[in-house]
Amino acid sequence: MHYAKPLARLVGELEKLPGVGPKSAQRLAFHILRASEEEARMLSDSIIDVKTSISMCKICFNFTDQETCDICRDPKRDRSIICVVAEPRDLVAMEKTNEYHGLYHVLQGVISPMEGVGPDQLKIRELVGRLAQGEVREIILATNPTIEGDTTALYISRELRRDLPEAEIKISRIAHGMPVGGDLDYADQATLIQAMQWRREM
Amino acid sequence: MPVYRANAIVLRRTNLGETDRILTLYTREHGRLSAIAKGSRRPASRLAGATELFNFGRYLLATGKSLDVVTQSETRESFPNIRADLNRIAYAIYIVELVNETIEDREPNPDLFDTILSCMYLLEGGVDPEVVTRAFELQLMAASGYRPRLESCARCGTPTSTQKVNFSPSIGGVVCGQCGPLPEDTMTIHHETLDTMKALLNAEAAQIRDSRPSERTLDEMANVMRWYIRYRLERELKSSEFIQALKAGR
């Protein structure tokens, strides 16, 4: 290494980031080096800030800087419906649509038997606990249409039917099928089967 | 880049970067290989469906420097019924994980490929996933050189005749107990279980489909095969934990 020690250290740390190779790390490090001290401090402060102030919402397990997240605290939200997502970034994607006004539940992952991620490592117990309180009338399972997403959705619906047999909760799953701008000719069998199954009347 | 074709089942897939996936394919023609499916995580990707776990299809691959590249794919079967049933998903995942852990790269075995595929179709068709899985485990062990000895004592060759028999994973089959002390890992099973195992070891799809073992036999076989495979692989498969969890919650 031909860098001065502090610079080498910065390059080394940046290289640990996902998708950042040695060349990119070097470019970023030089950018930071040339930036004003204020800019550099803002970057370092914001890194420390997320680590110290962000935690999981006690209700929905989204990331928040308070005890409960903005959505759970919002009185305008429909409290009778919960959208179940795997990751906080899925929640963000859903929020960007401006179409959904209910609450969320973030599982913090999906059941992935091959990776050794089982139901106990996710926030499924907590979801059942929320539903047992009786206020919720519908849950929407918004996991990805992958094997892991399917497994997680099937597992949750099985648990709910078993643990809360009396509860009148509608369990639904987001539709799967052709993506907007997709091409029927190139769609695979699984997608087309789903698209036909989940079709709706016009 | 030379291009080649393969009939394959997806054994495993891991995300790479923003939109790519690395697939572990078990191909009929070339055995197991890894290939990159570029852009397959984009919503409108033409490869997306073909990168799903236990998808069976025809793949066009290009030889790459380190990893081969999936250039085109055509799904032959995506097993929608398996994907709609928690129990069947669990066993199907177990089957592909077991294959992935047992075989080596680039060692083609068309018979084994056909066995995997036929077990997947049995699961898809609604056959008891436990029976399918036990048959598959036995046939996979046999195909990889670990056929358990079920006809006679694996140590001395005395034929098994008693009502209850001893099975030892470390000895590699049944042991009679007359020719020496029983190993520590010996399990006692009913003769009926042994007969079912013998039948499943050589069973074709139709025989697996029509096999109706009793609850006791299924439990005993599950236990025997769990320890047998554990002894061969020297570890427990991750996906078997999920099967246990589902069974416990039944």
PDB file of C-alpha atoms in Angstrom, chain B residues 17-218:
ATOM      1  CA  GLY B  17     -25.080  -7.229  -6.604  1.00  0.00           C
ATOM      2  CA  GLU B  18     -28.223  -5.207  -7.347  1.00  0.00           C
ATOM      3  CA  THR B  19     -30.055  -7.306  -9.924  1.00  0.00           C
ATOM      4  CA  ASP B  20     -28.116 -10.549 -10.547  1.00  0.00           C
ATOM      5  CA  ARG B  21     -28.342 -14.046  -9.159  1.00  0.00           C
ATOM      6  CA  ILE B  22     -25.930 -16.938  -9.054  1.00  0.00           C
ATOM      7  CA  LEU B  23     -27.703 -20.207  -9.745  1.00  0.00           C
ATOM      8  CA  THR B  24     -26.583 -23.660  -8.776  1.00  0.00           C
ATOM      9  CA  LEU B  25     -28.048 -25.865 -11.487  1.00  0.00           C
ATOM     10  CA  TYR B  26     -28.185 -29.623 -11.563  1.00  0.00           C
ATOM     11  CA  THR B  27     -28.051 -30.419 -15.247  1.00  0.00           C
ATOM     12  CA  ARG B  28     -28.809 -33.745 -16.855  1.00  0.00           C
ATOM     13  CA  GLU B  29     -25.933 -33.336 -19.312  1.00  0.00           C
ATOM     14  CA  HIS B  30     -23.127 -31.803 -17.247  1.00  0.00           C
ATOM     15  CA  GLY B  31     -23.950 -32.481 -13.603  1.00  0.00           C
ATOM     16  CA  ARG B  32     -23.944 -29.638 -11.105  1.00  0.00           C
ATOM     17  CA  LEU B  33     -22.684 -26.237 -12.192  1.00  0.00           C
ATOM     18  CA  SER B  34     -22.949 -22.624 -11.130  1.00  0.00           C
ATOM     19  CA  ALA B  35     -24.025 -19.908 -13.525  1.00  0.00           C
ATOM     20  CA  ILE B  36     -24.826 -16.250 -13.278  1.00  0.00           C
ATOM     21  CA  ALA B  37     -28.276 -14.998 -14.344  1.00  0.00           C
ATOM     22  CA  LYS B  38     -27.712 -11.346 -15.093  1.00  0.00           C
ATOM     23  CA  GLY B  39     -30.526  -8.934 -14.329  1.00  0.00           C
ATOM     24  CA  SER B  40     -32.792 -11.757 -13.175  1.00  0.00           C
ATOM     25  CA  ARG B  41     -34.032  -9.807 -10.147  1.00  0.00           C
ATOM     26  CA  ARG B  42     -35.523  -7.039 -12.267  1.00  0.00           C
ATOM     27  CA  PRO B  43     -39.336  -7.278 -12.286  1.00  0.00           C
ATOM     28  CA  ALA B  44     -39.612  -7.646 -16.051  1.00  0.00           C
ATOM     29  CA  SER B  45     -36.565  -9.886 -16.459  1.00  0.00           C
ATOM     30  CA  ARG B  46     -36.959 -12.669 -19.004  1.00  0.00           C
ATOM     31  CA  LEU B  47     -34.882 -14.929 -16.784  1.00  0.00           C
ATOM     32  CA  ALA B  48     -36.671 -14.262 -13.486  1.00  0.00           C
ATOM     33  CA  GLY B  49     -39.003 -17.264 -13.469  1.00  0.00           C
ATOM     34  CA  ALA B  50     -36.303 -19.681 -14.524  1.00  0.00           C
ATOM     35  CA  THR B  51     -34.128 -18.741 -11.561  1.00  0.00           C
ATOM     36  CA  GLU B  52     -36.663 -19.851  -8.968  1.00  0.00           C
ATOM     37  CA  LEU B  53     -35.795 -22.767  -6.705  1.00  0.00           C
ATOM     38  CA  PHE B  54     -36.550 -26.253  -8.125  1.00  0.00           C
ATOM     39  CA  ASN B  55     -37.601 -24.761 -11.444  1.00  0.00           C
ATOM     40  CA  PHE B  56     -37.070 -27.312 -14.223  1.00  0.00           C
ATOM     41  CA  GLY B  57     -36.238 -26.006 -17.661  1.00  0.00           C
ATOM     42  CA  ARG B  58     -33.983 -25.852 -20.645  1.00  0.00           C
ATOM     43  CA  TYR B  59     -31.116 -23.443 -20.231  1.00  0.00           C
ATOM     44  CA  LEU B  60     -28.782 -21.948 -22.752  1.00  0.00           C
ATOM     45  CA  LEU B  61     -25.450 -21.260 -21.086  1.00  0.00           C
ATOM     46  CA  ALA B  62     -22.339 -19.475 -22.223  1.00  0.00           C
ATOM     47  CA  THR B  63     -18.948 -20.503 -20.895  1.00  0.00           C
ATOM     48  CA  GLY B  64     -17.492 -17.661 -18.879  1.00  0.00           C
ATOM     49  CA  LYS B  65     -14.085 -16.990 -17.402  1.00  0.00           C
ATOM     50  CA  SER B  66     -14.976 -18.056 -13.882  1.00  0.00           C
ATOM     51  CA  LEU B  67     -18.737 -18.553 -13.891  1.00  0.00           C
ATOM     52  CA  ASP B  68     -20.882 -19.577 -16.848  1.00  0.00           C
ATOM     53  CA  VAL B  69     -23.681 -17.223 -17.865  1.00  0.00           C
ATOM     54  CA  VAL B  70     -27.347 -18.093 -18.374  1.00  0.00           C
ATOM     55  CA  THR B  71     -28.243 -16.465 -21.676  1.00  0.00           C
ATOM     56  CA  GLN B  72     -31.715 -17.923 -22.292  1.00  0.00           C
ATOM     57  CA  SER B  73     -34.091 -20.195 -20.492  1.00  0.00           C
ATOM     58  CA  GLU B  74     -37.368 -21.927 -21.076  1.00  0.00           C
ATOM     59  CA  THR B  75     -39.297 -23.233 -18.091  1.00  0.00           C
ATOM     60  CA  ARG B  76     -40.693 -26.725 -18.570  1.00  0.00           C
ATOM     61  CA  GLU B  77     -42.197 -27.051 -15.082  1.00  0.00           C
ATOM     62  CA  SER B  78     -42.341 -24.605 -12.192  1.00  0.00           C
ATOM     63  CA  PHE B  79     -44.266 -26.939  -9.836  1.00  0.00           C
ATOM     64  CA  PRO B  80     -47.094 -24.573  -8.872  1.00  0.00           C
ATOM     65  CA  ASN B  81     -48.800 -27.144  -6.619  1.00  0.00           C
ATOM     66  CA  ILE B  82     -45.651 -27.599  -4.562  1.00  0.00           C
ATOM     67  CA  ARG B  83     -45.436 -23.835  -4.149  1.00  0.00           C
ATOM     68  CA  ALA B  84     -48.997 -23.665  -2.886  1.00  0.00           C
ATOM     69  CA  ASP B  85     -48.496 -26.103  -0.020  1.00  0.00           C
ATOM     70  CA  LEU B  86     -46.299 -25.463   2.998  1.00  0.00           C
ATOM     71  CA  ASN B  87     -45.544 -29.112   3.680  1.00  0.00           C
ATOM     72  CA  ARG B  88     -44.629 -29.901   0.101  1.00  0.00           C
ATOM     73  CA  ILE B  89     -42.416 -26.813  -0.168  1.00  0.00           C
ATOM     74  CA  ALA B  90     -40.550 -27.894   2.964  1.00  0.00           C
ATOM     75  CA  TYR B  91     -39.824 -31.379   1.589  1.00  0.00           C
ATOM     76  CA  ALA B  92     -38.970 -30.100  -1.907  1.00  0.00           C
ATOM     77  CA  ILE B  93     -36.457 -27.655  -0.427  1.00  0.00           C
ATOM     78  CA  TYR B  94     -35.010 -30.488   1.638  1.00  0.00           C
ATOM     79  CA  ILE B  95     -34.620 -32.647  -1.485  1.00  0.00           C
ATOM     80  CA  VAL B  96     -32.726 -29.997  -3.448  1.00  0.00           C
ATOM     81  CA  GLU B  97     -30.538 -29.155  -0.458  1.00  0.00           C
ATOM     82  CA  LEU B  98     -29.749 -32.845   0.010  1.00  0.00           C
ATOM     83  CA  VAL B  99     -28.756 -33.159  -3.665  1.00  0.00           C
ATOM     84  CA  ASN B 100     -26.593 -30.071  -3.467  1.00  0.00           C
ATOM     85  CA  GLU B 101     -24.786 -31.363  -0.387  1.00  0.00           C
ATOM     86  CA  THR B 102     -24.232 -34.874  -1.712  1.00  0.00           C
ATOM     87  CA  ILE B 103     -22.954 -34.414  -5.258  1.00  0.00           C
ATOM     88  CA  GLU B 104     -19.841 -32.888  -6.780  1.00  0.00           C
ATOM     89  CA  ASP B 105     -19.565 -30.310  -9.578  1.00  0.00           C
ATOM     90  CA  ARG B 106     -19.551 -31.430 -13.206  1.00  0.00           C
ATOM     91  CA  GLU B 107     -20.211 -35.108 -12.576  1.00  0.00           C
ATOM     92  CA  PRO B 108     -23.172 -35.928 -14.799  1.00  0.00           C
ATOM     93  CA  ASN B 109     -25.558 -38.653 -13.660  1.00  0.00           C
ATOM     94  CA  PRO B 110     -28.647 -38.688 -15.913  1.00  0.00           C
ATOM     95  CA  ASP B 111     -30.315 -41.436 -13.834  1.00  0.00           C
ATOM     96  CA  LEU B 112     -30.036 -39.350 -10.680  1.00  0.00           C
ATOM     97  CA  PHE B 113     -31.345 -36.321 -12.549  1.00  0.00           C
ATOM     98  CA  ASP B 114     -34.378 -38.333 -13.658  1.00  0.00           C
ATOM     99  CA  THR B 115     -34.936 -39.556 -10.088  1.00  0.00           C
ATOM    100  CA  ILE B 116     -34.911 -35.988  -8.744  1.00  0.00           C
ATOM    101  CA  LEU B 117     -37.300 -34.855 -11.435  1.00  0.00           C
ATOM    102  CA  SER B 118     -39.648 -37.772 -10.934  1.00  0.00           C
ATOM    103  CA  CYS B 119     -39.746 -37.113  -7.159  1.00  0.00           C
ATOM    104  CA  MET B 120     -40.580 -33.470  -7.856  1.00  0.00           C
ATOM    105  CA  TYR B 121     -43.445 -34.548 -10.110  1.00  0.00           C
ATOM    106  CA  LEU B 122     -44.680 -36.907  -7.387  1.00  0.00           C
ATOM    107  CA  LEU B 123     -44.703 -34.029  -4.906  1.00  0.00           C
ATOM    108  CA  GLU B 124     -46.457 -31.870  -7.473  1.00  0.00           C
ATOM    109  CA  GLY B 125     -49.046 -34.608  -7.976  1.00  0.00           C
ATOM    110  CA  GLY B 126     -49.960 -34.712  -4.298  1.00  0.00           C
ATOM    111  CA  VAL B 127     -48.196 -37.924  -3.243  1.00  0.00           C
ATOM    112  CA  ASP B 128     -47.347 -38.030   0.501  1.00  0.00           C
ATOM    113  CA  PRO B 129     -44.183 -35.884   0.668  1.00  0.00           C
ATOM    114  CA  GLU B 130     -42.725 -37.994   3.444  1.00  0.00           C
ATOM    115  CA  VAL B 131     -42.891 -41.184   1.378  1.00  0.00           C
ATOM    116  CA  VAL B 132     -41.417 -39.415  -1.657  1.00  0.00           C
ATOM    117  CA  THR B 133     -38.603 -37.977   0.419  1.00  0.00           C
ATOM    118  CA  ARG B 134     -37.713 -41.322   2.056  1.00  0.00           C
ATOM    119  CA  ALA B 135     -37.637 -43.028  -1.342  1.00  0.00           C
ATOM    120  CA  PHE B 136     -35.509 -40.224  -2.713  1.00  0.00           C
ATOM    121  CA  GLU B 137     -33.069 -40.330   0.205  1.00  0.00           C
ATOM    122  CA  LEU B 138     -32.581 -44.077  -0.210  1.00  0.00           C
ATOM    123  CA  GLN B 139     -32.094 -43.824  -3.975  1.00  0.00           C
ATOM    124  CA  LEU B 140     -29.755 -40.842  -3.696  1.00  0.00           C
ATOM    125  CA  MET B 141     -27.629 -42.645  -1.110  1.00  0.00           C
ATOM    126  CA  ALA B 142     -27.476 -45.678  -3.407  1.00  0.00           C
ATOM    127  CA  ALA B 143     -26.561 -43.488  -6.405  1.00  0.00           C
ATOM    128  CA  SER B 144     -23.742 -41.833  -4.483  1.00  0.00           C
ATOM    129  CA  GLY B 145     -22.246 -45.118  -3.313  1.00  0.00           C
ATOM    130  CA  TYR B 146     -23.828 -45.337   0.133  1.00  0.00           C
ATOM    131  CA  ARG B 147     -26.563 -47.871  -0.479  1.00  0.00           C
ATOM    132  CA  PRO B 148     -27.587 -49.099   2.972  1.00  0.00           C
ATOM    133  CA  ARG B 149     -27.398 -52.851   3.392  1.00  0.00           C
ATOM    134  CA  LEU B 150     -30.908 -54.050   4.188  1.00  0.00           C
ATOM    135  CA  GLU B 151     -31.054 -57.693   3.119  1.00  0.00           C
ATOM    136  CA  SER B 152     -28.576 -59.137   5.569  1.00  0.00           C
ATOM    137  CA  CYS B 153     -26.280 -58.134   8.420  1.00  0.00           C
ATOM    138  CA  ALA B 154     -23.840 -55.532   7.092  1.00  0.00           C
ATOM    139  CA  ARG B 155     -21.059 -57.087   9.185  1.00  0.00           C
ATOM    140  CA  CYS B 156     -21.424 -60.859   8.855  1.00  0.00           C
ATOM    141  CA  GLY B 157     -24.000 -61.373   6.110  1.00  0.00           C
ATOM    142  CA  THR B 158     -26.575 -63.287   8.168  1.00  0.00           C
ATOM    143  CA  PRO B 159     -29.989 -62.737   6.570  1.00  0.00           C
ATOM    144  CA  THR B 160     -32.454 -60.705   8.640  1.00  0.00           C
ATOM    145  CA  SER B 161     -35.441 -62.694   9.780  1.00  0.00           C
ATOM    146  CA  THR B 162     -36.487 -61.513  13.226  1.00  0.00           C
ATOM    147  CA  GLN B 163     -39.528 -59.384  13.945  1.00  0.00           C
ATOM    148  CA  LYS B 164     -37.390 -56.468  15.051  1.00  0.00           C
ATOM    149  CA  VAL B 165     -34.089 -55.589  13.449  1.00  0.00           C
ATOM    150  CA  ASN B 166     -31.166 -53.388  14.417  1.00  0.00           C
ATOM    151  CA  PHE B 167     -30.007 -50.663  12.086  1.00  0.00           C
ATOM    152  CA  SER B 168     -26.698 -48.901  12.517  1.00  0.00           C
ATOM    153  CA  PRO B 169     -25.757 -45.816  10.439  1.00  0.00           C
ATOM    154  CA  SER B 170     -22.055 -46.264  11.182  1.00  0.00           C
ATOM    155  CA  ILE B 171     -22.052 -49.907  10.050  1.00  0.00           C
ATOM    156  CA  GLY B 172     -24.116 -48.902   7.027  1.00  0.00           C
ATOM    157  CA  GLY B 173     -27.203 -51.061   7.358  1.00  0.00           C
ATOM    158  CA  VAL B 174     -28.781 -53.743   9.501  1.00  0.00           C
ATOM    159  CA  VAL B 175     -26.691 -55.571  12.099  1.00  0.00           C
ATOM    160  CA  CYS B 176     -27.618 -58.905  13.621  1.00  0.00           C
ATOM    161  CA  GLY B 177     -26.058 -58.573  17.058  1.00  0.00           C
ATOM    162  CA  GLN B 178     -24.730 -62.142  16.922  1.00  0.00           C
ATOM    163  CA  CYS B 179     -21.431 -61.323  15.258  1.00  0.00           C
ATOM    164  CA  GLY B 180     -20.298 -58.737  17.790  1.00  0.00           C
ATOM    165  CA  PRO B 181     -21.479 -55.995  20.107  1.00  0.00           C
ATOM    166  CA  LEU B 182     -24.060 -53.596  18.665  1.00  0.00           C
ATOM    167  CA  PRO B 183     -22.596 -50.166  17.867  1.00  0.00           C
ATOM    168  CA  GLU B 184     -23.687 -47.198  19.980  1.00  0.00           C
ATOM    169  CA  ASP B 185     -25.790 -45.696  17.194  1.00  0.00           C
ATOM    170  CA  THR B 186     -27.952 -48.793  16.763  1.00  0.00           C
ATOM    171  CA  MET B 187     -31.680 -48.192  16.333  1.00  0.00           C
ATOM    172  CA  THR B 188     -34.287 -50.918  16.602  1.00  0.00           C
ATOM    173  CA  ILE B 189     -36.901 -50.936  13.869  1.00  0.00           C
ATOM    174  CA  HIS B 190     -39.764 -53.220  12.912  1.00  0.00           C
ATOM    175  CA  HIS B 191     -39.354 -55.650  10.046  1.00  0.00           C
ATOM    176  CA  GLU B 192     -42.194 -53.896   8.266  1.00  0.00           C
ATOM    177  CA  THR B 193     -40.088 -50.713   8.173  1.00  0.00           C
ATOM    178  CA  LEU B 194     -37.162 -52.623   6.718  1.00  0.00           C
ATOM    179  CA  ASP B 195     -39.403 -54.127   4.028  1.00  0.00           C
ATOM    180  CA  THR B 196     -40.735 -50.691   3.117  1.00  0.00           C
ATOM    181  CA  MET B 197     -37.193 -49.336   2.876  1.00  0.00           C
ATOM    182  CA  LYS B 198     -36.170 -52.227   0.618  1.00  0.00           C
ATOM    183  CA  ALA B 199     -39.162 -51.549  -1.610  1.00  0.00           C
ATOM    184  CA  LEU B 200     -38.570 -47.802  -1.780  1.00  0.00           C
ATOM    185  CA  LEU B 201     -34.871 -48.264  -2.521  1.00  0.00           C
ATOM    186  CA  ASN B 202     -35.683 -49.712  -5.937  1.00  0.00           C
ATOM    187  CA  ALA B 203     -39.149 -48.234  -6.453  1.00  0.00           C
ATOM    188  CA  GLU B 204     -40.224 -46.558  -9.668  1.00  0.00           C
ATOM    189  CA  ALA B 205     -42.502 -43.521  -9.536  1.00  0.00           C
ATOM    190  CA  ALA B 206     -45.713 -45.585  -9.716  1.00  0.00           C
ATOM    191  CA  GLN B 207     -44.636 -47.781  -6.803  1.00  0.00           C
ATOM    192  CA  ILE B 208     -43.726 -44.762  -4.692  1.00  0.00           C
ATOM    193  CA  ARG B 209     -47.109 -43.245  -5.486  1.00  0.00           C
ATOM    194  CA  ASP B 210     -48.969 -46.385  -4.435  1.00  0.00           C
ATOM    195  CA  SER B 211     -46.910 -47.022  -1.307  1.00  0.00           C
ATOM    196  CA  ARG B 212     -48.924 -46.510   1.894  1.00  0.00           C
ATOM    197  CA  PRO B 213     -46.655 -47.085   4.882  1.00  0.00           C
ATOM    198  CA  SER B 214     -48.150 -46.963   8.370  1.00  0.00           C
ATOM    199  CA  GLU B 215     -47.529 -43.986  10.653  1.00  0.00           C
ATOM    200  CA  ARG B 216     -45.120 -46.099  12.705  1.00  0.00           C
ATOM    201  CA  THR B 217     -43.152 -47.113   9.632  1.00  0.00           C
ATOM    202  CA  LEU B 218     -42.936 -43.505   8.453  1.00  0.00           C
TER     203      LEU B 218
END
